[in-house]
PDB file of C-alpha atoms in Angstrom:
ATOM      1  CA  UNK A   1     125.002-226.050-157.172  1.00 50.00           C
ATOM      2  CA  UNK A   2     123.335-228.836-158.970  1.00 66.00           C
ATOM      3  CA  UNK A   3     124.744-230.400-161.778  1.00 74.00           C
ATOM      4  CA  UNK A   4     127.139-227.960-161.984  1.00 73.00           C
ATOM      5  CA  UNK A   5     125.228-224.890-162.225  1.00 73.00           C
ATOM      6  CA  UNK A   6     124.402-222.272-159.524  1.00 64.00           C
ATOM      7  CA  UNK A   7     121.107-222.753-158.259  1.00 67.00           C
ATOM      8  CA  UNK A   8     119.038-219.641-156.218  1.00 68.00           C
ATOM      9  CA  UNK A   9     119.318-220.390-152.177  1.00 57.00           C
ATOM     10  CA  UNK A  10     115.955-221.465-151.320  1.00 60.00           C
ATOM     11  CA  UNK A  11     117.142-221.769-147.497  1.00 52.00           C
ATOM     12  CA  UNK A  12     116.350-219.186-145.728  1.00 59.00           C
ATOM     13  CA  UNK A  13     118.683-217.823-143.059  1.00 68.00           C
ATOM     14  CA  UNK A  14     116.860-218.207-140.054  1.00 78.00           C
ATOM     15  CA  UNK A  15     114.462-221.808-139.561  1.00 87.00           C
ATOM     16  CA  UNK A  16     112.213-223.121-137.070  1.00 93.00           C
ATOM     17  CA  UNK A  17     111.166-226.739-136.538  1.00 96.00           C
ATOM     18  CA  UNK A  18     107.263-227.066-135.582  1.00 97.00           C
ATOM     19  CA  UNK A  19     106.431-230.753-134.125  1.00 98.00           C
ATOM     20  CA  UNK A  20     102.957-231.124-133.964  1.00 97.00           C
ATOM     21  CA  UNK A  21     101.349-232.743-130.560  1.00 97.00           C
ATOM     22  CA  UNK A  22      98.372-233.785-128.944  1.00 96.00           C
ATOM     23  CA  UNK A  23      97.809-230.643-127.143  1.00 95.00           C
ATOM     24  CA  UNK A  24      99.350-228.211-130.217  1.00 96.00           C
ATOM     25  CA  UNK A  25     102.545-227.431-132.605  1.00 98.00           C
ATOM     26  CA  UNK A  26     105.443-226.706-130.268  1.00 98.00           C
ATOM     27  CA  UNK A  27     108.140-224.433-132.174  1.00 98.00           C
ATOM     28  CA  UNK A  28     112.043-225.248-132.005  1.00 97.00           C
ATOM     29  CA  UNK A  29     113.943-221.896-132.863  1.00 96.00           C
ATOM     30  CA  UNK A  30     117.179-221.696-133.365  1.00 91.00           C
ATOM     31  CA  UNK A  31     118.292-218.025-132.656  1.00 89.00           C
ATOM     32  CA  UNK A  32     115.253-216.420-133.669  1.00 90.00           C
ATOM     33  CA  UNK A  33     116.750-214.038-136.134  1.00 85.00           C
ATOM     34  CA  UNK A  34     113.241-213.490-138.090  1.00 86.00           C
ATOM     35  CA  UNK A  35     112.358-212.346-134.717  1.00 90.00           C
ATOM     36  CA  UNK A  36     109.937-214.758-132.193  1.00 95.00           C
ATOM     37  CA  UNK A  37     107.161-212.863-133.030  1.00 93.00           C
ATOM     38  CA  UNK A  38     107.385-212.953-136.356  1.00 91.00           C
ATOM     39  CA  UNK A  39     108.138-216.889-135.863  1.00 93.00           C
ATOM     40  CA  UNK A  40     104.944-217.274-133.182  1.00 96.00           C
ATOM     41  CA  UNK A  41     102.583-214.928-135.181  1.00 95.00           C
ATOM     42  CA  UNK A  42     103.435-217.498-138.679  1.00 94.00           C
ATOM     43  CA  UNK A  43     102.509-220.437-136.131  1.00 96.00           C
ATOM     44  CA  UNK A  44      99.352-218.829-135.177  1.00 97.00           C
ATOM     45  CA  UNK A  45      98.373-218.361-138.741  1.00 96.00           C
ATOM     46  CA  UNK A  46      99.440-221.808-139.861  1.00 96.00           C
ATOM     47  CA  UNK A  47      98.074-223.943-137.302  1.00 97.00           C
ATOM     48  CA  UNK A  48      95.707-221.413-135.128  1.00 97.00           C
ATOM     49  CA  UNK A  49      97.476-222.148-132.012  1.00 97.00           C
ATOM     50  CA  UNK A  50     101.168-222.412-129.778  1.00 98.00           C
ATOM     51  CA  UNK A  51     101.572-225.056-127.097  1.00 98.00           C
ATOM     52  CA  UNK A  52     105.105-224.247-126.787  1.00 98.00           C
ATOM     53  CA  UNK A  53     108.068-222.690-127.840  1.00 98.00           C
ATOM     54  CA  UNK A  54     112.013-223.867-127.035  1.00 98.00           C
ATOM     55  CA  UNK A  55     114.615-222.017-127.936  1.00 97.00           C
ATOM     56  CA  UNK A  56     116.780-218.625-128.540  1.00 96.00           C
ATOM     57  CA  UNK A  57     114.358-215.758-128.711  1.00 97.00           C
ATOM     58  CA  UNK A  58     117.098-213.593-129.395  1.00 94.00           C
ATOM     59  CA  UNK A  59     116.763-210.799-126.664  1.00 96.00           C
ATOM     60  CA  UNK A  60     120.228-210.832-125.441  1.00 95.00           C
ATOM     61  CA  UNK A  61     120.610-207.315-126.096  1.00 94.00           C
ATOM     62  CA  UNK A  62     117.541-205.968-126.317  1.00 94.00           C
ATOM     63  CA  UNK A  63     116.101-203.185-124.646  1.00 94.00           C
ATOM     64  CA  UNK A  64     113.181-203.649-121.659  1.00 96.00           C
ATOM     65  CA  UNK A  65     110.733-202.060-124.086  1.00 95.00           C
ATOM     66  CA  UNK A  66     111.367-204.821-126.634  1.00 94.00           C
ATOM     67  CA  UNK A  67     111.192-207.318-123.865  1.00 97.00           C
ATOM     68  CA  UNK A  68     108.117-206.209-122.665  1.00 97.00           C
ATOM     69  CA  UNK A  69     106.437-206.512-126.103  1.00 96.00           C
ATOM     70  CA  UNK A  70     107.558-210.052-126.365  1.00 97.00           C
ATOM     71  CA  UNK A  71     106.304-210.745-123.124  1.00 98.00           C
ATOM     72  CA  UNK A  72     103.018-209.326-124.092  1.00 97.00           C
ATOM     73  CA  UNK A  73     102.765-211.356-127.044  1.00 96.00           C
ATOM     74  CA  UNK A  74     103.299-214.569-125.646  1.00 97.00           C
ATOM     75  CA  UNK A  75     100.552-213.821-123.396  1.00 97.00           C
ATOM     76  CA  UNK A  76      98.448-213.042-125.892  1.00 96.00           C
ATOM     77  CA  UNK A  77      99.192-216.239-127.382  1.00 95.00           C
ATOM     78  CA  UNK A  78      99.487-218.669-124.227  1.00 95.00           C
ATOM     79  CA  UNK A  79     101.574-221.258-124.717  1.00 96.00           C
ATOM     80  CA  UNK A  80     101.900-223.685-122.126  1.00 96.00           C
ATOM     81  CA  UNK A  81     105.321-224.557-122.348  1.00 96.00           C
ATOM     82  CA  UNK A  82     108.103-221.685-122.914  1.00 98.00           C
ATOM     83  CA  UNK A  83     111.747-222.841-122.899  1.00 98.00           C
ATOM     84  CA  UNK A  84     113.910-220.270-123.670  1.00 98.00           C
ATOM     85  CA  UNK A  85     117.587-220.396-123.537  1.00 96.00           C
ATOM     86  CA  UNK A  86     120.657-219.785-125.865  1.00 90.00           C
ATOM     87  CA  UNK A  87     120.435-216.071-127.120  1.00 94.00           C
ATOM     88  CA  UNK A  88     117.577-215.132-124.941  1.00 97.00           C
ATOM     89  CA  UNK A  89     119.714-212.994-122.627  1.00 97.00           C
ATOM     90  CA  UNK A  90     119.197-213.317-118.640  1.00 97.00           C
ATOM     91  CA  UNK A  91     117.631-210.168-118.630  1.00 97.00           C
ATOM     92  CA  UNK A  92     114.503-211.382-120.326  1.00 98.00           C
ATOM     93  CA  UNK A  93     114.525-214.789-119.306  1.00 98.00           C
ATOM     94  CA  UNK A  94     114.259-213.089-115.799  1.00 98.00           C
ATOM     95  CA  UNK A  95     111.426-210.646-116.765  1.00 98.00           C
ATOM     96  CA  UNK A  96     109.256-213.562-118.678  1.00 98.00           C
ATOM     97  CA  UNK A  97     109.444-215.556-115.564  1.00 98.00           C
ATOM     98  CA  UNK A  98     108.145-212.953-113.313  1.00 97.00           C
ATOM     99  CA  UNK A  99     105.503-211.925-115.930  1.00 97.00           C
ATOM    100  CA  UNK A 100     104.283-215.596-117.519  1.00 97.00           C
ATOM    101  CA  UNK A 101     103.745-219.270-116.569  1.00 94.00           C
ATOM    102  CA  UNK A 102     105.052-221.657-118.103  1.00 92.00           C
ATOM    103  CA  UNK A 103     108.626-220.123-118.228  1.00 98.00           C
ATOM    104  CA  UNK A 104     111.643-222.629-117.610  1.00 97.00           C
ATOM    105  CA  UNK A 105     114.974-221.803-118.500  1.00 97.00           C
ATOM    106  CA  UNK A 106     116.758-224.504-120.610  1.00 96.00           C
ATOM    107  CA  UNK A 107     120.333-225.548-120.259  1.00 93.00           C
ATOM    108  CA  UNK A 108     122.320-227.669-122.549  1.00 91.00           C
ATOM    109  CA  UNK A 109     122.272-231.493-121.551  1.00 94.00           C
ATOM    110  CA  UNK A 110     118.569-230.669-119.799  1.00 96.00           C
ATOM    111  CA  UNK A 111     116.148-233.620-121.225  1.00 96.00           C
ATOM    112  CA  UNK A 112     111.982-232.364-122.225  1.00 93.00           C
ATOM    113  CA  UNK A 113     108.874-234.354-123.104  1.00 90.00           C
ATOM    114  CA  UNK A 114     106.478-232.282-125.183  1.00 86.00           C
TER     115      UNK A 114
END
């Protein structure tokens, strides 16, 4: 509302922060319901580049083809740092740290410099 009258939501429902660095934008996700794909690939096209990306990826209950196309992506992409946690699932934090570099779990209270 503003002043009193119903206003159209401009928020949309899922949001990523982007924090632009020396070496590149690094992307915060939340849960990653636009999917981190969709997130990375609008990154790309913004700023031509991904040093990093911390967050939910939202692959908790995914299946291992899904997983595998993710994984595929971000190698495409090569960011150096990939922190996934939250909604990621175990299952594909497991398989992205077999299949890329870079790949540290993150826990709550755990402390990063980007």
């Amino acid at each position: 509302m503003e002043r009193g009258s119903l206003v159209p939501d401009i928020m949309m429902d899922d949001m990523s922060l982007i924090v632009r660095t020396k070496r590149g934008p690094v992307v915060f996700t939340g849960c990653a319901h636009a999917g981190i794909v969709n997130i990375l690939n609008t990154v790309v096209e913004m700023f031509g580049e991904v040093d990093g990306v911390v967050g939910g990826f939202h692959l908790f209950d995914a299946s291992e083809e899904r997983i595998i196309k993710t994984i595929e992506m971000l190698s495409e992409i090569e960011p150096e740092i990939i922190l996934p946690c939250h909604c990621t699932g175990e299952n594909a934090i497991e398989m992205m740290k077999e299949r890329l570099e870079g790949v540290k779990p993150l826990k709550a209270g755990d402390i990063i410099e980007i």
